[in-house]
């Protein structure tokens, strides 16, 4: 029987942490029992029904895993497009229009996609409706309960391929309830795996190093022309907690520099939450941020879609304070001017990668590096990046294949791939 310990605790006035921990323990026991039943049920099943939970196409990073499964008769993969459960007023809040746009993104790619959100009745569909055996999540936040790993553990094994590659050591990257409740969590490197193991407490989740599917899209040798310079600001432009963003001192400066040097062929690639957070936080008024975007349109391009790997391949450099891009863009071997916030607490892998980047902490240092690296093309750390890229071995294995092999090893699906 399920007991809502937190609700009882609040009613009786007990300490919040005490009942929070009881609830977590109850859920972990519940999930552990369910996992044994589900594993037995799907053992040697062929094909396996696979659902990819998605609510934001700009954060879709598992294309190679989907493609691999779509070509394998042992799997029946499907994208289920839903909505996050952030409330109105939260910068993460989504409308039904967001759901429709996300759904169309996958349909236009010719992928097997269904809606997991009832747009007409404005309601979440329980994932049991899709009869999944395996569910892949890419977002740890704002997952509605009937689509989350606790309730879904009754009928499916729950996997996690995060849309981002952790750059910091903040607790909410590593020790959310979501992380504890998964069946398996795939991470990019042993360094990231060790950080999770060190930080996560009371968990049933197995953490496995498998590279990252986004890296698979760089395995093919690219001969694309290097013609774009990317400016990619993070959404955390203000606040005392999570703060990757440096827009307060770098945003206008970079725009001014771009206006003077349009020959650099600029692409403005803001984080998907950038515009919403600028408004909801009161950092800028709507006319101010709209004007900022318009200034970029006049001198370059704005990239806001879900596919950006080709853009990365066709670029020759990036200016950013986005945490995940620090590792993702590293794959290209191109130089990065890293705008560093005084709130950033990098993890070990970002510390290593940062040594091969051009790090700036204020407007004065930014001015120097913009001229030296971009105008004078003085990329004196290039060999250091190449050496570290080889050392980290990020491009020598197909992540999708490692993930598929790990699943098959767990479940023992019969019949060879045809």
Tab-separated table of C-alpha atoms in Angstrom:
chain	number	residue	atom	x	y	z
A	1	UNK	CA	0.000	0.000	0.000
A	2	UNK	CA	1.259	3.472	-0.895
A	3	UNK	CA	1.412	5.896	2.042
A	4	UNK	CA	1.898	9.612	1.460
A	5	UNK	CA	4.306	10.205	4.336
A	6	UNK	CA	4.972	13.825	3.361
A	7	UNK	CA	1.282	14.715	3.458
A	8	UNK	CA	0.857	13.038	6.864
A	9	UNK	CA	4.003	14.721	8.160
A	10	UNK	CA	2.835	18.156	7.076
A	11	UNK	CA	-0.546	17.581	8.705
A	12	UNK	CA	0.954	16.449	12.014
A	13	UNK	CA	3.728	19.040	12.020
A	14	UNK	CA	6.680	16.637	11.982
A	15	UNK	CA	10.108	17.561	10.616
A	16	UNK	CA	10.022	17.668	6.846
A	17	UNK	CA	13.276	15.741	6.274
A	18	UNK	CA	12.108	12.831	8.438
A	19	UNK	CA	9.017	12.151	6.348
A	20	UNK	CA	10.807	13.029	3.115
A	21	UNK	CA	13.308	10.264	3.836
A	22	UNK	CA	10.530	7.823	4.703
A	23	UNK	CA	8.841	8.566	1.392
A	24	UNK	CA	12.082	8.073	-0.540
A	25	UNK	CA	12.737	4.775	1.244
A	26	UNK	CA	9.195	3.596	0.537
A	27	UNK	CA	9.520	4.467	-3.141
A	28	UNK	CA	12.892	2.737	-3.437
A	29	UNK	CA	11.507	-0.487	-1.986
A	30	UNK	CA	8.473	-0.228	-4.249
A	31	UNK	CA	10.642	0.308	-7.346
A	32	UNK	CA	13.060	-2.480	-6.451
A	33	UNK	CA	10.235	-5.027	-6.226
A	34	UNK	CA	8.731	-3.794	-9.480
A	35	UNK	CA	12.043	-4.001	-11.331
A	36	UNK	CA	12.387	-7.715	-10.530
A	37	UNK	CA	8.887	-8.387	-11.848
A	38	UNK	CA	9.391	-6.326	-15.018
A	39	UNK	CA	12.788	-7.913	-15.749
A	40	UNK	CA	11.218	-11.350	-15.537
A	41	UNK	CA	8.286	-10.289	-17.711
A	42	UNK	CA	10.366	-8.874	-20.556
A	43	UNK	CA	13.170	-11.443	-20.415
A	44	UNK	CA	13.764	-12.611	-23.988
A	45	UNK	CA	10.773	-10.600	-25.253
A	46	UNK	CA	11.037	-9.719	-28.918
A	47	UNK	CA	10.507	-6.958	-29.896
A	48	UNK	CA	10.837	-4.682	-26.914
A	49	UNK	CA	8.583	-1.610	-26.903
A	50	UNK	CA	10.727	1.446	-26.212
A	51	UNK	CA	9.400	4.899	-25.336
A	52	UNK	CA	11.570	8.013	-25.450
A	53	UNK	CA	10.066	10.619	-23.118
A	54	UNK	CA	10.532	14.102	-24.657
A	55	UNK	CA	9.082	17.523	-23.866
A	56	UNK	CA	11.606	19.827	-25.536
A	57	UNK	CA	12.957	19.147	-29.011
A	58	UNK	CA	15.898	21.485	-28.477
A	59	UNK	CA	17.157	19.038	-25.843
A	60	UNK	CA	16.778	15.884	-27.936
A	61	UNK	CA	20.208	14.216	-27.785
A	62	UNK	CA	19.479	10.496	-28.300
A	63	UNK	CA	19.011	10.347	-32.064
A	64	UNK	CA	21.689	7.685	-32.585
A	65	UNK	CA	20.070	5.385	-29.993
A	66	UNK	CA	16.669	5.779	-31.651
A	67	UNK	CA	18.193	5.152	-35.105
A	68	UNK	CA	19.993	2.048	-33.924
A	69	UNK	CA	16.782	0.638	-32.424
A	70	UNK	CA	14.692	1.541	-35.472
A	71	UNK	CA	16.994	-0.609	-37.616
A	72	UNK	CA	16.903	-3.555	-35.189
A	73	UNK	CA	13.930	-5.949	-35.196
A	74	UNK	CA	14.448	-6.571	-31.489
A	75	UNK	CA	13.198	-3.065	-30.689
A	76	UNK	CA	10.093	-1.042	-31.439
A	77	UNK	CA	11.092	2.563	-30.592
A	78	UNK	CA	8.661	5.447	-30.262
A	79	UNK	CA	8.962	9.123	-29.337
A	80	UNK	CA	6.266	10.176	-26.870
A	81	UNK	CA	5.968	13.958	-26.821
A	82	UNK	CA	4.552	15.325	-23.592
A	83	UNK	CA	4.584	18.522	-21.560
A	84	UNK	CA	6.520	19.305	-18.417
A	85	UNK	CA	4.501	20.026	-15.281
A	86	UNK	CA	6.042	23.393	-14.384
A	87	UNK	CA	3.366	25.821	-13.240
A	88	UNK	CA	2.478	29.079	-14.953
A	89	UNK	CA	4.862	31.807	-13.837
A	90	UNK	CA	7.826	29.419	-13.801
A	91	UNK	CA	10.261	30.117	-16.655
A	92	UNK	CA	10.051	26.382	-17.498
A	93	UNK	CA	6.271	26.585	-18.022
A	94	UNK	CA	5.083	25.149	-21.327
A	95	UNK	CA	1.963	25.752	-23.367
A	96	UNK	CA	0.110	23.327	-25.613
A	97	UNK	CA	1.741	25.241	-28.456
A	98	UNK	CA	5.122	24.039	-27.186
A	99	UNK	CA	3.827	20.457	-27.248
A	100	UNK	CA	2.585	20.825	-30.838
A	101	UNK	CA	5.886	22.329	-31.997
A	102	UNK	CA	7.868	19.520	-30.373
A	103	UNK	CA	5.603	16.872	-31.912
A	104	UNK	CA	5.944	18.392	-35.395
A	105	UNK	CA	9.731	18.423	-35.036
A	106	UNK	CA	9.810	14.618	-34.808
A	107	UNK	CA	7.106	14.028	-37.404
A	108	UNK	CA	8.990	16.152	-39.916
A	109	UNK	CA	12.052	13.983	-39.314
A	110	UNK	CA	9.945	10.956	-40.256
A	111	UNK	CA	10.169	9.433	-36.790
A	112	UNK	CA	7.574	7.302	-35.014
A	113	UNK	CA	6.040	9.875	-32.667
A	114	UNK	CA	2.879	10.070	-30.579
A	115	UNK	CA	1.457	12.620	-28.190
A	116	UNK	CA	1.736	11.845	-24.488
A	117	UNK	CA	-0.270	14.914	-23.618
A	118	UNK	CA	-3.993	15.297	-24.308
A	119	UNK	CA	-4.038	18.740	-25.886
A	120	UNK	CA	-7.831	18.875	-26.210
A	121	UNK	CA	-8.423	18.093	-22.517
A	122	UNK	CA	-5.197	19.711	-21.306
A	123	UNK	CA	-4.112	16.625	-19.394
A	124	UNK	CA	-1.206	14.178	-19.093
A	125	UNK	CA	-1.602	10.676	-20.493
A	126	UNK	CA	-0.398	7.840	-18.231
A	127	UNK	CA	2.532	6.152	-19.936
A	128	UNK	CA	1.004	2.715	-19.359
A	129	UNK	CA	-1.181	3.587	-22.369
A	130	UNK	CA	1.839	3.135	-24.657
A	131	UNK	CA	2.671	-0.359	-23.261
A	132	UNK	CA	6.408	0.339	-22.933
A	133	UNK	CA	8.940	-2.222	-21.776
A	134	UNK	CA	11.699	0.377	-21.601
A	135	UNK	CA	11.385	4.125	-21.038
A	136	UNK	CA	14.209	6.565	-21.779
A	137	UNK	CA	14.151	9.943	-20.041
A	138	UNK	CA	16.274	12.920	-20.995
A	139	UNK	CA	14.977	15.465	-18.448
A	140	UNK	CA	15.186	15.091	-14.646
A	141	UNK	CA	12.916	18.060	-13.881
A	142	UNK	CA	9.133	18.655	-13.970
A	143	UNK	CA	8.212	15.079	-14.888
A	144	UNK	CA	4.521	14.440	-14.164
A	145	UNK	CA	3.944	11.594	-11.689
A	146	UNK	CA	2.011	9.247	-14.042
A	147	UNK	CA	4.897	9.566	-16.517
A	148	UNK	CA	7.697	9.433	-13.945
A	149	UNK	CA	9.997	6.582	-12.892
A	150	UNK	CA	8.137	5.644	-9.694
A	151	UNK	CA	4.728	4.901	-11.222
A	152	UNK	CA	6.211	3.669	-14.504
A	153	UNK	CA	8.363	1.126	-12.639
A	154	UNK	CA	5.228	-1.053	-12.439
A	155	UNK	CA	5.408	-1.914	-16.128
A	156	UNK	CA	8.759	-0.762	-17.563
A	157	UNK	CA	12.454	-0.405	-16.848
A	158	UNK	CA	13.385	3.264	-16.675
A	159	UNK	CA	16.592	4.563	-18.238
A	160	UNK	CA	18.163	8.007	-18.294
A	161	UNK	CA	20.324	9.602	-20.991
A	162	UNK	CA	20.588	13.225	-19.814
A	163	UNK	CA	20.223	15.919	-22.448
A	164	UNK	CA	23.139	17.750	-20.865
A	165	UNK	CA	26.630	16.811	-19.762
A	166	UNK	CA	27.115	18.009	-16.160
A	167	UNK	CA	29.622	20.825	-15.809
A	168	UNK	CA	29.335	21.647	-12.113
A	169	UNK	CA	29.266	19.926	-8.722
A	170	UNK	CA	25.936	21.345	-7.515
A	171	UNK	CA	23.779	18.748	-5.747
A	172	UNK	CA	20.742	19.048	-8.028
A	173	UNK	CA	22.805	17.739	-10.937
A	174	UNK	CA	23.542	14.524	-9.050
A	175	UNK	CA	21.175	13.757	-6.167
A	176	UNK	CA	17.550	14.405	-7.091
A	177	UNK	CA	14.854	11.889	-6.238
A	178	UNK	CA	14.563	11.319	-9.973
A	179	UNK	CA	18.161	10.045	-10.077
A	180	UNK	CA	17.527	7.612	-7.226
A	181	UNK	CA	14.445	6.041	-8.791
A	182	UNK	CA	15.831	5.019	-12.189
A	183	UNK	CA	16.756	1.525	-13.265
A	184	UNK	CA	19.861	2.675	-15.106
A	185	UNK	CA	21.596	5.985	-15.810
A	186	UNK	CA	24.065	6.327	-18.713
A	187	UNK	CA	26.829	8.900	-18.282
A	188	UNK	CA	29.491	10.207	-20.653
A	189	UNK	CA	32.743	9.447	-18.800
A	190	UNK	CA	34.116	7.571	-15.805
A	191	UNK	CA	34.808	10.951	-14.195
A	192	UNK	CA	31.089	11.862	-14.307
A	193	UNK	CA	30.138	8.358	-13.126
A	194	UNK	CA	32.404	8.677	-10.090
A	195	UNK	CA	30.898	12.062	-9.201
A	196	UNK	CA	27.397	10.550	-9.234
A	197	UNK	CA	28.460	7.571	-7.150
A	198	UNK	CA	30.128	9.894	-4.650
A	199	UNK	CA	27.122	12.199	-4.325
A	200	UNK	CA	23.984	10.133	-4.750
A	201	UNK	CA	22.537	8.562	-1.611
A	202	UNK	CA	19.979	5.783	-1.088
A	203	UNK	CA	19.512	4.779	-4.698
A	204	UNK	CA	18.494	1.701	-6.705
A	205	UNK	CA	19.905	3.178	-9.916
A	206	UNK	CA	22.887	1.617	-11.701
A	207	UNK	CA	25.259	4.191	-13.231
A	208	UNK	CA	27.038	3.097	-16.410
A	209	UNK	CA	29.673	4.866	-18.523
A	210	UNK	CA	28.578	4.760	-22.162
A	211	UNK	CA	29.813	7.972	-23.763
A	212	UNK	CA	27.016	10.228	-24.967
A	213	UNK	CA	24.796	9.739	-28.055
A	214	UNK	CA	25.375	13.347	-29.082
A	215	UNK	CA	29.039	12.413	-29.653
A	216	UNK	CA	27.989	9.728	-32.154
A	217	UNK	CA	26.954	12.439	-34.593
A	218	UNK	CA	30.609	13.511	-34.817
A	219	UNK	CA	31.968	10.040	-35.618
A	220	UNK	CA	31.676	10.588	-39.368
A	221	UNK	CA	34.523	12.653	-40.754
A	222	UNK	CA	33.227	16.128	-41.535
A	223	UNK	CA	34.416	18.121	-44.509
A	224	UNK	CA	32.033	20.995	-43.958
A	225	UNK	CA	33.278	24.525	-44.461
A	226	UNK	CA	34.212	26.238	-41.187
A	227	UNK	CA	32.283	29.475	-41.581
A	228	UNK	CA	30.368	30.345	-38.384
A	229	UNK	CA	31.269	31.887	-35.047
A	230	UNK	CA	28.756	30.998	-32.321
A	231	UNK	CA	27.746	33.054	-29.288
A	232	UNK	CA	25.789	30.825	-26.882
A	233	UNK	CA	24.692	32.454	-23.597
A	234	UNK	CA	23.245	30.423	-20.713
A	235	UNK	CA	19.820	31.248	-19.292
A	236	UNK	CA	20.957	31.906	-15.681
A	237	UNK	CA	21.583	35.620	-16.139
A	238	UNK	CA	20.888	36.468	-12.496
A	239	UNK	CA	20.267	34.829	-9.129
A	240	UNK	CA	22.356	33.608	-6.196
A	241	UNK	CA	22.085	29.826	-6.625
A	242	UNK	CA	22.620	28.268	-10.058
A	243	UNK	CA	24.567	30.838	-12.042
A	244	UNK	CA	26.458	29.838	-15.168
A	245	UNK	CA	25.402	33.012	-16.968
A	246	UNK	CA	27.597	36.078	-17.397
A	247	UNK	CA	25.214	38.004	-19.624
A	248	UNK	CA	25.169	40.923	-17.185
A	249	UNK	CA	28.719	41.911	-18.169
A	250	UNK	CA	29.281	40.037	-21.430
A	251	UNK	CA	26.011	40.214	-23.396
A	252	UNK	CA	26.143	43.789	-24.656
A	253	UNK	CA	29.923	43.728	-25.045
A	254	UNK	CA	29.811	40.759	-27.416
A	255	UNK	CA	26.978	42.304	-29.434
A	256	UNK	CA	28.964	45.537	-29.805
A	257	UNK	CA	32.014	43.576	-30.952
A	258	UNK	CA	29.884	41.584	-33.414
A	259	UNK	CA	28.498	44.776	-34.945
A	260	UNK	CA	32.053	45.973	-35.588
A	261	UNK	CA	33.148	42.640	-37.071
A	262	UNK	CA	30.319	41.222	-39.160
A	263	UNK	CA	32.923	39.495	-41.341
A	264	UNK	CA	33.159	36.859	-38.584
A	265	UNK	CA	29.762	35.450	-39.688
A	266	UNK	CA	27.937	35.307	-36.358
A	267	UNK	CA	25.336	32.866	-35.081
A	268	UNK	CA	23.470	33.724	-31.867
A	269	UNK	CA	22.506	30.461	-30.139
A	270	UNK	CA	20.881	31.246	-26.749
A	271	UNK	CA	19.920	28.517	-24.303
A	272	UNK	CA	16.270	27.427	-24.858
A	273	UNK	CA	15.262	29.034	-21.542
A	274	UNK	CA	17.204	32.253	-22.112
A	275	UNK	CA	14.363	34.424	-23.447
A	276	UNK	CA	11.776	33.158	-20.941
A	277	UNK	CA	14.059	33.629	-17.950
A	278	UNK	CA	15.129	37.122	-19.005
A	279	UNK	CA	11.441	38.112	-18.840
A	280	UNK	CA	10.261	36.087	-15.816
A	281	UNK	CA	13.215	37.216	-13.702
A	282	UNK	CA	12.654	40.886	-14.576
A	283	UNK	CA	16.259	41.156	-15.752
A	284	UNK	CA	15.073	42.979	-18.882
A	285	UNK	CA	11.793	44.316	-20.167
A	286	UNK	CA	10.187	42.675	-23.193
A	287	UNK	CA	11.045	45.529	-25.530
A	288	UNK	CA	14.678	45.408	-24.363
A	289	UNK	CA	15.205	41.681	-24.961
A	290	UNK	CA	13.239	41.796	-28.238
A	291	UNK	CA	15.496	44.598	-29.411
A	292	UNK	CA	18.586	42.593	-28.390
A	293	UNK	CA	17.434	39.648	-30.508
A	294	UNK	CA	16.608	41.962	-33.394
A	295	UNK	CA	20.120	43.437	-33.313
A	296	UNK	CA	21.518	39.925	-33.771
A	297	UNK	CA	19.153	39.264	-36.688
A	298	UNK	CA	20.502	42.343	-38.440
A	299	UNK	CA	24.117	41.172	-38.376
A	300	UNK	CA	23.897	37.360	-38.325
A	301	UNK	CA	21.678	34.360	-37.699
A	302	UNK	CA	19.705	33.171	-34.669
A	303	UNK	CA	19.696	29.427	-33.984
A	304	UNK	CA	16.977	28.105	-31.674
A	305	UNK	CA	16.010	24.715	-33.128
A	306	UNK	CA	16.574	21.185	-31.900
A	307	UNK	CA	19.330	20.245	-34.356
A	308	UNK	CA	22.613	22.061	-33.936
A	309	UNK	CA	25.326	19.450	-34.601
A	310	UNK	CA	25.713	20.585	-38.224
A	311	UNK	CA	26.047	24.160	-36.998
A	312	UNK	CA	28.830	23.053	-34.633
A	313	UNK	CA	30.563	21.180	-37.460
A	314	UNK	CA	30.370	24.244	-39.702
A	315	UNK	CA	31.703	26.618	-37.052
A	316	UNK	CA	35.262	27.633	-36.252
A	317	UNK	CA	34.771	28.900	-32.692
A	318	UNK	CA	32.383	29.569	-29.836
A	319	UNK	CA	31.872	32.113	-27.071
A	320	UNK	CA	29.786	30.620	-24.274
A	321	UNK	CA	28.968	30.221	-20.604
A	322	UNK	CA	26.686	27.186	-21.189
A	323	UNK	CA	27.841	24.275	-19.041
A	324	UNK	CA	26.948	21.355	-21.311
A	325	UNK	CA	28.408	23.005	-24.424
A	326	UNK	CA	31.827	23.082	-22.735
A	327	UNK	CA	32.061	19.323	-23.288
A	328	UNK	CA	29.830	18.992	-26.360
A	329	UNK	CA	31.684	21.610	-28.375
A	330	UNK	CA	35.045	20.269	-27.207
A	331	UNK	CA	34.479	17.409	-29.666
A	332	UNK	CA	34.969	19.808	-32.604
A	333	UNK	CA	38.499	20.708	-31.536
A	334	UNK	CA	37.677	24.383	-32.142
A	335	UNK	CA	38.654	27.197	-29.750
A	336	UNK	CA	36.231	28.411	-27.083
A	337	UNK	CA	36.183	31.686	-25.199
A	338	UNK	CA	34.662	30.560	-21.910
A	339	UNK	CA	32.797	33.307	-20.059
A	340	UNK	CA	33.199	32.265	-16.431
A	341	UNK	CA	30.745	33.153	-13.684
A	342	UNK	CA	32.038	33.651	-10.147
A	343	UNK	CA	29.220	31.277	-9.083
A	344	UNK	CA	30.485	28.383	-11.237
A	345	UNK	CA	31.838	25.358	-9.361
A	346	UNK	CA	33.150	23.137	-12.178
A	347	UNK	CA	33.489	19.373	-11.946
A	348	UNK	CA	36.745	17.570	-12.728
A	349	UNK	CA	36.166	17.028	-16.436
A	350	UNK	CA	35.290	20.685	-17.065
A	351	UNK	CA	38.362	21.719	-15.079
A	352	UNK	CA	40.475	19.656	-17.494
A	353	UNK	CA	38.716	20.921	-20.616
A	354	UNK	CA	38.877	24.514	-19.396
A	355	UNK	CA	42.672	24.357	-19.415
A	356	UNK	CA	42.467	24.125	-23.217
A	357	UNK	CA	40.010	27.023	-23.559
A	358	UNK	CA	40.468	30.796	-23.334
A	359	UNK	CA	38.889	31.690	-19.999
A	360	UNK	CA	37.660	35.190	-19.195
A	361	UNK	CA	36.260	36.482	-15.917
A	362	UNK	CA	35.395	40.083	-16.740
A	363	UNK	CA	34.811	42.550	-19.550
A	364	UNK	CA	38.463	43.595	-19.803
A	365	UNK	CA	39.718	40.021	-20.258
A	366	UNK	CA	36.926	39.403	-22.762
A	367	UNK	CA	38.071	42.318	-24.921
A	368	UNK	CA	41.626	40.953	-25.025
A	369	UNK	CA	40.591	37.435	-26.028
A	370	UNK	CA	38.074	38.587	-28.647
A	371	UNK	CA	40.875	40.385	-30.441
A	372	UNK	CA	43.631	37.819	-29.867
A	373	UNK	CA	41.721	34.587	-30.565
A	374	UNK	CA	39.121	35.741	-33.096
A	375	UNK	CA	40.724	38.592	-35.006
A	376	UNK	CA	44.386	37.581	-34.745
A	377	UNK	CA	43.503	33.853	-34.913
A	378	UNK	CA	45.991	33.112	-32.146
A	379	UNK	CA	44.748	29.645	-31.123
A	380	UNK	CA	47.874	28.598	-29.221
A	381	UNK	CA	46.002	25.969	-27.166
A	382	UNK	CA	44.873	23.914	-30.149
A	383	UNK	CA	47.337	21.063	-29.620
A	384	UNK	CA	46.382	20.893	-25.953
A	385	UNK	CA	42.746	20.324	-26.961
A	386	UNK	CA	43.697	17.604	-29.425
A	387	UNK	CA	45.816	15.835	-26.814
A	388	UNK	CA	43.049	15.963	-24.197
A	389	UNK	CA	40.406	14.841	-26.698
A	390	UNK	CA	42.498	11.749	-27.416
A	391	UNK	CA	43.094	11.160	-23.713
A	392	UNK	CA	39.381	11.336	-22.834
A	393	UNK	CA	38.567	8.924	-25.687
A	394	UNK	CA	35.211	10.572	-26.352
A	395	UNK	CA	35.095	9.791	-30.066
A	396	UNK	CA	36.515	6.271	-30.236
A	397	UNK	CA	33.346	4.388	-29.330
A	398	UNK	CA	29.757	4.458	-30.526
A	399	UNK	CA	27.668	5.392	-27.503
A	400	UNK	CA	24.434	4.042	-29.002
A	401	UNK	CA	25.966	0.616	-29.538
A	402	UNK	CA	27.335	0.530	-25.985
A	403	UNK	CA	23.894	1.395	-24.614
A	404	UNK	CA	22.128	-1.193	-26.780
A	405	UNK	CA	24.657	-3.895	-25.866
A	406	UNK	CA	24.213	-3.086	-22.182
A	407	UNK	CA	20.421	-3.398	-22.460
A	408	UNK	CA	20.634	-6.704	-24.300
A	409	UNK	CA	23.108	-8.020	-21.759
A	410	UNK	CA	20.631	-7.173	-18.964
A	411	UNK	CA	17.523	-8.495	-20.603
A	412	UNK	CA	18.870	-11.294	-22.763
A	413	UNK	CA	16.813	-10.538	-25.856
A	414	UNK	CA	16.973	-13.456	-28.285
A	415	UNK	CA	17.681	-13.437	-32.030
A	416	UNK	CA	20.541	-11.694	-33.720
A	417	UNK	CA	20.109	-8.297	-35.333
A	418	UNK	CA	18.811	-8.692	-38.880
